[in-house]
Amino acid sequence: MRLLTLLCALLLCCAQSQAQVRTYDDMLASGVLKVAVYENFPPYSFVRDGEARGVDVDLARRLAEGLGLKAELLWVSPGEKLDDDLRNFIWKGHYLRPGVLADVMLRVPYDREYSNRRNDVGELANEQVVMFGPYQRERWQVVHDTRRLPQVDTIGVFQYHRIGVELDSVPSFYLTSVLGGRLSAKTEHFPSTLAAFAAMQAGQVDAVMALRGELDWLCFEAGDAQLHKADNAYPNLGQPAWDIGMAVHESNRQLSNALDGQLEELIRGGEMAALYGRYGLHYELPGLYQDVE
């Protein structure tokens, strides 16, 4: 009897987690566009003084406004893989948040190879998701304190100067393995990019490697003219730059088409660059727009 009760409860949870995907007409009728953004991820989406802020937050509001709607933010706690986030917020829902789905999710890598990736039985791994709308090119970056490290022409300098990275990040794996591991002794690990940056400000490390957007914002907030972004290359780093876009359920192509049209206007009209500039970020066109410039 107890086993039967447990099975019934499990089936109920599974049924509840199969959240209903809204149609485009449903969104328009509701007056709300539900947008998934990552929580505690400055400068893209975060809360300061009780107010939601960030590039993606502002973009979500602007896109919703363009549809005559109000943006409702759904804060995403990242899973182990992007597949988990897409499943939990775009097409299936999470058992801890039954019935909750976003209409669109921001900051999804726009990568044809990833979109067309297949599972073990040859099916599309994310067949219920459409990834579209590249709106920014992101890349890895090094920022250094010129008082202790005047310039960074090559990552080889980090055989002699300490550099901070976030634990279990791409920069962490890269700097501890490249050049035969010769940089590992000078690579210091921190719980976050913010902590690594604070360590550089305190003189514990001479540089930090992280996402360019994060470092742009931290430098902007610090207002320290002695902190410089390096122009060095990253040999043997598989993907130094990539495009960021959006995702919707595969049944919501009408929404993706509407958002695509808005994005093109924002990008070509300069409003997107201005939005990034408000947070001190360098805006780089995604490849789709670079190819036709």
Coordinates of N, CA, C and O in Angstrom, one line a residue, residues 143-267:
V143 N 42.3 40.9 -17.5 CA 42.5 42.2 -17.0 C 43.7 42.2 -16.0 O 43.8 41.2 -15.2
H144 N 44.6 43.1 -16.1 CA 45.7 43.1 -15.2 C 45.9 44.5 -14.6 O 45.5 45.5 -15.1
D145 N 46.6 44.5 -13.4 CA 46.9 45.7 -12.7 C 48.3 46.2 -13.2 O 49.3 45.5 -12.9
T146 N 48.3 47.3 -13.9 CA 49.6 47.8 -14.5 C 50.6 48.2 -13.5 O 51.8 48.4 -13.8
R147 N 50.2 48.4 -12.2 CA 51.1 48.8 -11.2 C 52.1 47.6 -10.8 O 53.2 47.9 -10.4
R148 N 51.6 46.4 -11.1 CA 52.4 45.2 -10.8 C 52.7 44.4 -12.0 O 53.7 43.7 -12.0
L149 N 51.9 44.6 -13.1 CA 52.2 43.9 -14.3 C 51.9 44.9 -15.5 O 50.7 45.0 -15.9
P150 N 52.9 45.6 -15.9 CA 52.7 46.7 -16.9 C 51.9 46.3 -18.2 O 51.1 47.0 -18.7
Q151 N 52.3 45.1 -18.7 CA 51.6 44.7 -19.9 C 51.6 43.1 -20.0 O 52.4 42.4 -19.4
V152 N 50.6 42.7 -20.8 CA 50.5 41.2 -21.1 C 50.5 41.0 -22.6 O 49.5 41.1 -23.2
D153 N 51.7 40.7 -23.1 CA 51.8 40.4 -24.5 C 51.5 38.9 -24.8 O 51.1 38.6 -25.9
T154 N 51.7 38.1 -23.8 CA 51.5 36.7 -24.0 C 51.1 36.1 -22.6 O 51.5 36.6 -21.6
I155 N 50.3 35.0 -22.7 CA 50.0 34.3 -21.4 C 51.2 33.7 -20.7 O 51.1 33.4 -19.5
G156 N 52.3 33.7 -21.4 CA 53.5 33.2 -20.8 C 54.0 33.9 -19.6 O 54.7 33.4 -18.8
V157 N 53.5 35.2 -19.5 CA 53.9 36.0 -18.3 C 53.4 35.4 -17.0 O 53.9 35.7 -15.9
F158 N 52.4 34.6 -17.1 CA 51.8 34.0 -15.9 C 52.6 32.8 -15.4 O 52.1 32.1 -14.6
Q159 N 53.8 32.6 -15.9 CA 54.7 31.7 -15.3 C 55.3 32.4 -14.1 O 55.9 31.8 -13.2
Y160 N 55.3 33.8 -14.1 CA 56.0 34.6 -13.1 C 55.0 35.5 -12.3 O 55.4 36.1 -11.3
H161 N 53.8 35.8 -12.8 CA 52.8 36.6 -12.2 C 51.6 35.8 -11.8 O 51.1 35.1 -12.7
R162 N 51.0 36.1 -10.7 CA 49.8 35.3 -10.2 C 48.6 35.9 -11.0 O 48.4 37.1 -11.1
I163 N 47.7 34.9 -11.4 CA 46.5 35.3 -12.0 C 45.3 34.6 -11.4 O 45.4 33.4 -11.0
G164 N 44.2 35.3 -11.2 CA 43.1 34.7 -10.5 C 42.0 34.2 -11.5 O 41.8 34.9 -12.5
V165 N 41.4 33.1 -11.1 CA 40.3 32.6 -11.9 C 39.2 32.0 -11.0 O 39.5 31.7 -9.9
E166 N 38.0 31.9 -11.6 CA 36.9 31.2 -10.9 C 37.2 29.7 -10.9 O 37.5 29.1 -11.9
L167 N 36.9 29.1 -9.7 CA 37.1 27.6 -9.6 C 36.2 26.9 -10.6 O 35.0 27.3 -10.8
D168 N 36.7 25.8 -11.2 CA 36.0 25.0 -12.1 C 35.5 25.7 -13.4 O 34.4 25.3 -14.0
S169 N 36.1 26.8 -13.8 CA 35.7 27.5 -15.0 C 36.6 27.2 -16.1 O 37.7 26.5 -16.0
V170 N 36.3 27.6 -17.3 CA 37.1 27.4 -18.5 C 38.5 28.0 -18.3 O 39.5 27.4 -18.6
P171 N 38.6 29.3 -17.8 CA 40.0 29.8 -17.5 C 40.8 29.0 -16.6 O 42.0 28.9 -16.7
S172 N 40.1 28.4 -15.6 CA 40.8 27.5 -14.6 C 41.4 26.3 -15.3 O 42.6 26.1 -15.2
F173 N 40.6 25.6 -16.1 CA 41.1 24.4 -16.8 C 42.2 24.8 -17.8 O 43.2 24.1 -18.0
Y174 N 42.0 25.9 -18.5 CA 42.9 26.4 -19.5 C 44.3 26.7 -18.9 O 45.3 26.2 -19.4
L175 N 44.3 27.6 -17.9 CA 45.6 28.1 -17.4 C 46.4 27.0 -16.6 O 47.6 27.1 -16.5
T176 N 45.7 26.0 -16.1 CA 46.4 24.9 -15.4 C 46.9 23.8 -16.4 O 47.7 22.9 -15.9
S177 N 46.5 23.9 -17.6 CA 46.9 22.9 -18.6 C 47.8 23.4 -19.8 O 48.6 22.6 -20.3
V178 N 47.6 24.6 -20.2 CA 48.3 25.1 -21.4 C 49.8 25.3 -21.1 O 50.2 25.4 -19.9
L179 N 50.5 25.3 -22.1 CA 52.0 25.3 -22.0 C 52.6 24.3 -21.1 O 53.5 24.5 -20.3
G180 N 52.0 23.1 -21.3 CA 52.5 22.0 -20.5 C 52.3 22.1 -19.0 O 53.0 21.5 -18.2
G181 N 51.4 22.9 -18.6 CA 51.1 23.1 -17.2 C 52.0 24.1 -16.5 O 51.9 24.2 -15.2
R182 N 52.8 24.8 -17.2 CA 53.8 25.7 -16.6 C 53.1 26.9 -15.9 O 53.8 27.6 -15.1
L183 N 51.8 27.2 -16.2 CA 51.2 28.3 -15.5 C 50.4 27.9 -14.2 O 49.9 28.8 -13.5
S184 N 50.3 26.7 -14.0 CA 49.5 26.2 -12.9 C 49.9 26.7 -11.5 O 49.1 27.0 -10.7
A185 N 51.2 26.8 -11.3 CA 51.7 27.2 -10.0 C 51.3 28.6 -9.7 O 51.2 29.0 -8.5
K186 N 51.1 29.5 -10.7 CA 50.7 30.9 -10.5 C 49.2 31.1 -10.7 O 48.8 32.3 -10.7
T187 N 48.5 30.1 -10.9 CA 47.0 30.2 -11.1 C 46.3 30.1 -9.7 O 46.4 29.0 -9.1
E188 N 45.7 31.1 -9.3 CA 45.0 31.1 -8.0 C 43.5 30.9 -8.2 O 42.9 31.6 -9.1
H189 N 42.8 30.1 -7.5 CA 41.4 29.8 -7.6 C 40.5 30.5 -6.6 O 40.9 30.5 -5.4
F190 N 39.4 31.0 -7.0 CA 38.5 31.7 -6.1 C 37.0 31.3 -6.4 O 36.7 30.7 -7.5
P191 N 36.1 31.5 -5.4 CA 34.8 31.0 -5.6 C 34.0 31.7 -6.7 O 33.0 31.2 -7.2
S192 N 34.4 32.9 -7.1 CA 33.7 33.6 -8.2 C 34.7 34.6 -8.8 O 35.8 34.9 -8.3
T193 N 34.2 35.1 -10.0 CA 35.0 36.2 -10.7 C 35.1 37.4 -9.8 O 36.2 38.0 -9.7
L194 N 34.0 37.7 -9.1 CA 34.1 38.9 -8.2 C 35.1 38.7 -7.1 O 35.9 39.7 -6.8
A195 N 35.3 37.5 -6.6 CA 36.3 37.3 -5.5 C 37.7 37.4 -6.1 O 38.6 37.9 -5.5
A196 N 37.8 36.9 -7.3 CA 39.2 37.0 -8.0 C 39.5 38.4 -8.3 O 40.7 38.8 -8.1
F197 N 38.6 39.2 -8.7 CA 38.8 40.6 -9.0 C 39.1 41.4 -7.7 O 40.0 42.2 -7.7
A198 N 38.4 41.1 -6.6 CA 38.7 41.7 -5.3 C 40.1 41.3 -4.9 O 40.8 42.2 -4.3
A199 N 40.6 40.1 -5.1 CA 41.9 39.7 -4.8 C 43.0 40.5 -5.6 O 44.0 40.9 -5.1
M200 N 42.6 40.8 -6.8 CA 43.6 41.6 -7.6 C 43.6 43.0 -7.1 O 44.7 43.6 -7.0
Q201 N 42.5 43.6 -6.7 CA 42.5 44.9 -6.1 C 43.3 45.0 -4.8 O 43.9 46.0 -4.4
A202 N 43.3 43.8 -4.1 CA 44.0 43.7 -2.8 C 45.5 43.4 -3.0 O 46.2 43.3 -2.0
G203 N 45.9 43.2 -4.2 CA 47.3 42.9 -4.5 C 47.7 41.4 -4.3 O 48.9 41.1 -4.4
Q204 N 46.7 40.5 -4.2 CA 47.0 39.1 -4.0 C 47.3 38.4 -5.3 O 48.1 37.4 -5.3
V205 N 46.7 38.9 -6.4 CA 47.1 38.4 -7.7 C 47.3 39.7 -8.6 O 46.8 40.8 -8.3
D206 N 48.0 39.5 -9.7 CA 48.2 40.6 -10.6 C 47.3 40.7 -11.8 O 47.3 41.8 -12.5
A207 N 46.5 39.7 -12.0 CA 45.5 39.7 -13.1 C 44.4 38.7 -12.9 O 44.4 37.9 -11.9
V208 N 43.4 38.8 -13.7 CA 42.2 37.9 -13.6 C 41.8 37.6 -15.0 O 41.8 38.4 -15.9
M209 N 41.4 36.3 -15.2 CA 40.9 35.9 -16.5 C 39.4 35.4 -16.3 O 39.2 34.6 -15.4
A210 N 38.5 36.0 -17.1 CA 37.1 35.6 -16.9 C 36.4 36.1 -18.2 O 37.0 36.5 -19.2
L211 N 35.0 36.1 -18.1 CA 34.2 36.6 -19.2 C 34.5 38.1 -19.4 O 34.6 38.8 -18.4
R212 N 34.6 38.5 -20.6 CA 34.9 39.9 -20.9 C 33.8 40.8 -20.3 O 34.1 41.9 -19.7
G213 N 32.6 40.4 -20.4 CA 31.5 41.2 -19.9 C 31.6 41.4 -18.4 O 31.4 42.5 -17.9
E214 N 31.9 40.4 -17.7 CA 32.0 40.5 -16.2 C 33.2 41.4 -15.9 O 33.0 42.3 -15.0
L215 N 34.3 41.3 -16.6 CA 35.5 42.1 -16.3 C 35.2 43.6 -16.7 O 35.7 44.5 -16.0
D216 N 34.6 43.8 -17.8 CA 34.2 45.2 -18.2 C 33.4 45.8 -17.1 O 33.7 47.0 -16.7
W217 N 32.5 45.1 -16.6 CA 31.6 45.7 -15.6 C 32.3 46.0 -14.3 O 32.2 47.1 -13.6
L218 N 33.2 45.0 -13.9 CA 33.9 45.2 -12.6 C 34.9 46.3 -12.7 O 35.1 47.1 -11.7
C219 N 35.5 46.5 -13.9 CA 36.4 47.6 -14.1 C 35.7 48.9 -14.1 O 36.1 49.9 -13.5
F220 N 34.5 48.9 -14.7 CA 33.6 50.1 -14.7 C 33.2 50.5 -13.3 O 33.2 51.7 -12.9
E221 N 32.8 49.5 -12.5 CA 32.4 49.8 -11.1 C 33.6 50.3 -10.3 O 33.5 51.1 -9.4
A222 N 34.8 49.7 -10.5 CA 36.0 50.1 -9.7 C 36.5 51.5 -10.1 O 37.0 52.2 -9.2
G223 N 36.4 51.9 -11.3 CA 36.8 53.2 -11.7 C 38.3 53.4 -11.5 O 38.8 54.5 -11.2
D224 N 39.1 52.4 -11.7 CA 40.6 52.4 -11.5 C 41.3 52.4 -12.8 O 41.3 51.4 -13.5
A225 N 41.9 53.5 -13.2 CA 42.5 53.7 -14.5 C 43.8 52.8 -14.7 O 44.3 52.6 -15.8
Q226 N 44.2 52.2 -13.6 CA 45.4 51.3 -13.7 C 45.1 49.9 -14.0 O 46.0 49.0 -14.1
L227 N 43.8 49.6 -14.1 CA 43.4 48.2 -14.5 C 43.1 48.2 -16.0 O 42.3 49.0 -16.5
H228 N 43.9 47.4 -16.7 CA 43.8 47.4 -18.2 C 43.4 46.0 -18.7 O 43.7 45.0 -18.1
K229 N 42.7 46.0 -19.8 CA 42.3 44.8 -20.5 C 43.4 44.4 -21.5 O 43.9 45.3 -22.3
A230 N 43.9 43.2 -21.4 CA 45.0 42.7 -22.2 C 44.5 42.4 -23.6 O 43.4 42.1 -23.9
D231 N 45.5 42.5 -24.6 CA 45.2 42.2 -26.0 C 45.8 40.9 -26.5 O 45.9 40.6 -27.7
N232 N 46.3 40.1 -25.5 CA 47.0 38.9 -25.9 C 46.0 37.8 -26.5 O 44.8 37.9 -26.3
A233 N 46.6 36.9 -27.2 CA 45.8 35.8 -27.7 C 45.9 34.6 -26.7 O 46.6 34.6 -25.7
Y234 N 45.1 33.6 -27.0 CA 45.0 32.4 -26.1 C 45.2 31.2 -26.9 O 44.3 30.5 -27.3
P235 N 46.5 30.8 -27.1 CA 46.8 29.6 -27.8 C 46.2 28.3 -27.2 O 46.2 28.2 -26.0
N236 N 45.6 27.5 -28.1 CA 45.1 26.2 -27.7 C 43.8 26.3 -26.9 O 43.4 25.3 -26.3
L237 N 43.2 27.5 -26.8 CA 41.9 27.6 -26.2 C 40.8 27.4 -27.3 O 40.7 28.1 -28.2
G238 N 40.1 26.3 -27.1 CA 39.2 25.8 -28.1 C 38.3 26.8 -28.7 O 38.1 27.0 -29.9
Q239 N 37.6 27.6 -27.8 CA 36.6 28.6 -28.3 C 36.8 29.9 -27.6 O 36.1 30.1 -26.5
P240 N 37.6 30.8 -28.1 CA 37.9 32.0 -27.3 C 36.7 33.0 -27.4 O 36.6 33.9 -26.6
A241 N 35.8 32.8 -28.4 CA 34.7 33.7 -28.5 C 33.5 33.0 -29.0 O 33.6 32.0 -29.7
W242 N 32.3 33.4 -28.7 CA 31.0 32.7 -29.1 C 29.9 33.7 -29.0 O 30.0 34.7 -28.3
D243 N 28.8 33.4 -29.7 CA 27.6 34.3 -29.8 C 26.6 33.8 -28.7 O 26.4 32.6 -28.5
I244 N 25.9 34.8 -28.2 CA 24.8 34.6 -27.2 C 23.5 35.0 -27.9 O 23.4 36.0 -28.5
G245 N 22.5 34.1 -27.7 CA 21.2 34.4 -28.2 C 20.1 34.0 -27.3 O 20.2 34.1 -26.0
M246 N 19.0 33.5 -27.8 CA 17.8 33.2 -27.0 C 17.2 31.8 -27.3 O 17.7 31.2 -28.3
A247 N 16.2 31.4 -26.6 CA 15.6 30.1 -26.8 C 14.1 30.2 -26.5 O 13.7 30.8 -25.6
V248 N 13.3 29.5 -27.4 CA 11.8 29.4 -27.1 C 11.5 27.9 -27.4 O 12.3 27.2 -27.9
H249 N 10.3 27.6 -27.0 CA 9.8 26.2 -27.3 C 9.6 26.1 -28.9 O 9.3 27.1 -29.5
E250 N 9.8 24.9 -29.4 CA 9.7 24.8 -30.9 C 8.4 25.2 -31.4 O 8.3 25.5 -32.6
S251 N 7.3 25.2 -30.6 CA 6.0 25.5 -31.1 C 5.8 27.1 -31.1 O 4.8 27.5 -31.6
N252 N 6.8 27.8 -30.6 CA 6.6 29.3 -30.5 C 7.5 30.0 -31.5 O 8.1 31.1 -31.2
R253 N 7.5 29.5 -32.8 CA 8.3 30.2 -33.8 C 7.7 31.6 -34.1 O 8.4 32.5 -34.6
Q254 N 6.4 31.8 -33.9 CA 5.8 33.1 -34.1 C 6.5 34.1 -33.2 O 6.8 35.3 -33.6
L255 N 6.7 33.7 -31.9 CA 7.4 34.6 -31.0 C 8.8 34.8 -31.4 O 9.3 36.0 -31.3
S256 N 9.5 33.8 -31.8 CA 10.9 34.0 -32.1 C 11.1 34.9 -33.3 O 12.0 35.7 -33.4
N257 N 10.1 34.8 -34.3 CA 10.2 35.7 -35.5 C 10.0 37.1 -35.0 O 10.6 38.1 -35.5
A258 N 9.0 37.3 -34.1 CA 8.7 38.7 -33.7 C 9.9 39.3 -32.9 O 10.3 40.5 -33.1
L259 N 10.6 38.5 -32.1 CA 11.7 39.0 -31.3 C 12.9 39.2 -32.2 O 13.7 40.1 -32.0
D260 N 13.1 38.3 -33.2 CA 14.2 38.5 -34.2 C 14.1 39.8 -34.9 O 15.1 40.5 -35.1
G261 N 12.9 40.2 -35.3 CA 12.7 41.5 -35.9 C 13.1 42.7 -35.0 O 13.7 43.6 -35.5
Q262 N 12.7 42.6 -33.8 CA 13.0 43.6 -32.8 C 14.5 43.7 -32.6 O 15.1 44.8 -32.6
L263 N 15.2 42.5 -32.5 CA 16.6 42.5 -32.3 C 17.4 43.2 -33.4 O 18.3 44.0 -33.1
E264 N 17.0 42.9 -34.6 CA 17.7 43.5 -35.7 C 17.6 45.1 -35.7 O 18.6 45.8 -35.9
E265 N 16.4 45.6 -35.3 CA 16.3 47.0 -35.2 C 17.2 47.6 -34.0 O 17.8 48.6 -34.2
L266 N 17.2 46.9 -32.9 CA 18.0 47.3 -31.8 C 19.5 47.3 -32.1 O 20.2 48.2 -31.7
I267 N 19.9 46.3 -32.8 CA 21.3 46.2 -33.1 C 21.8 47.1 -34.2 O 22.7 47.9 -34.0

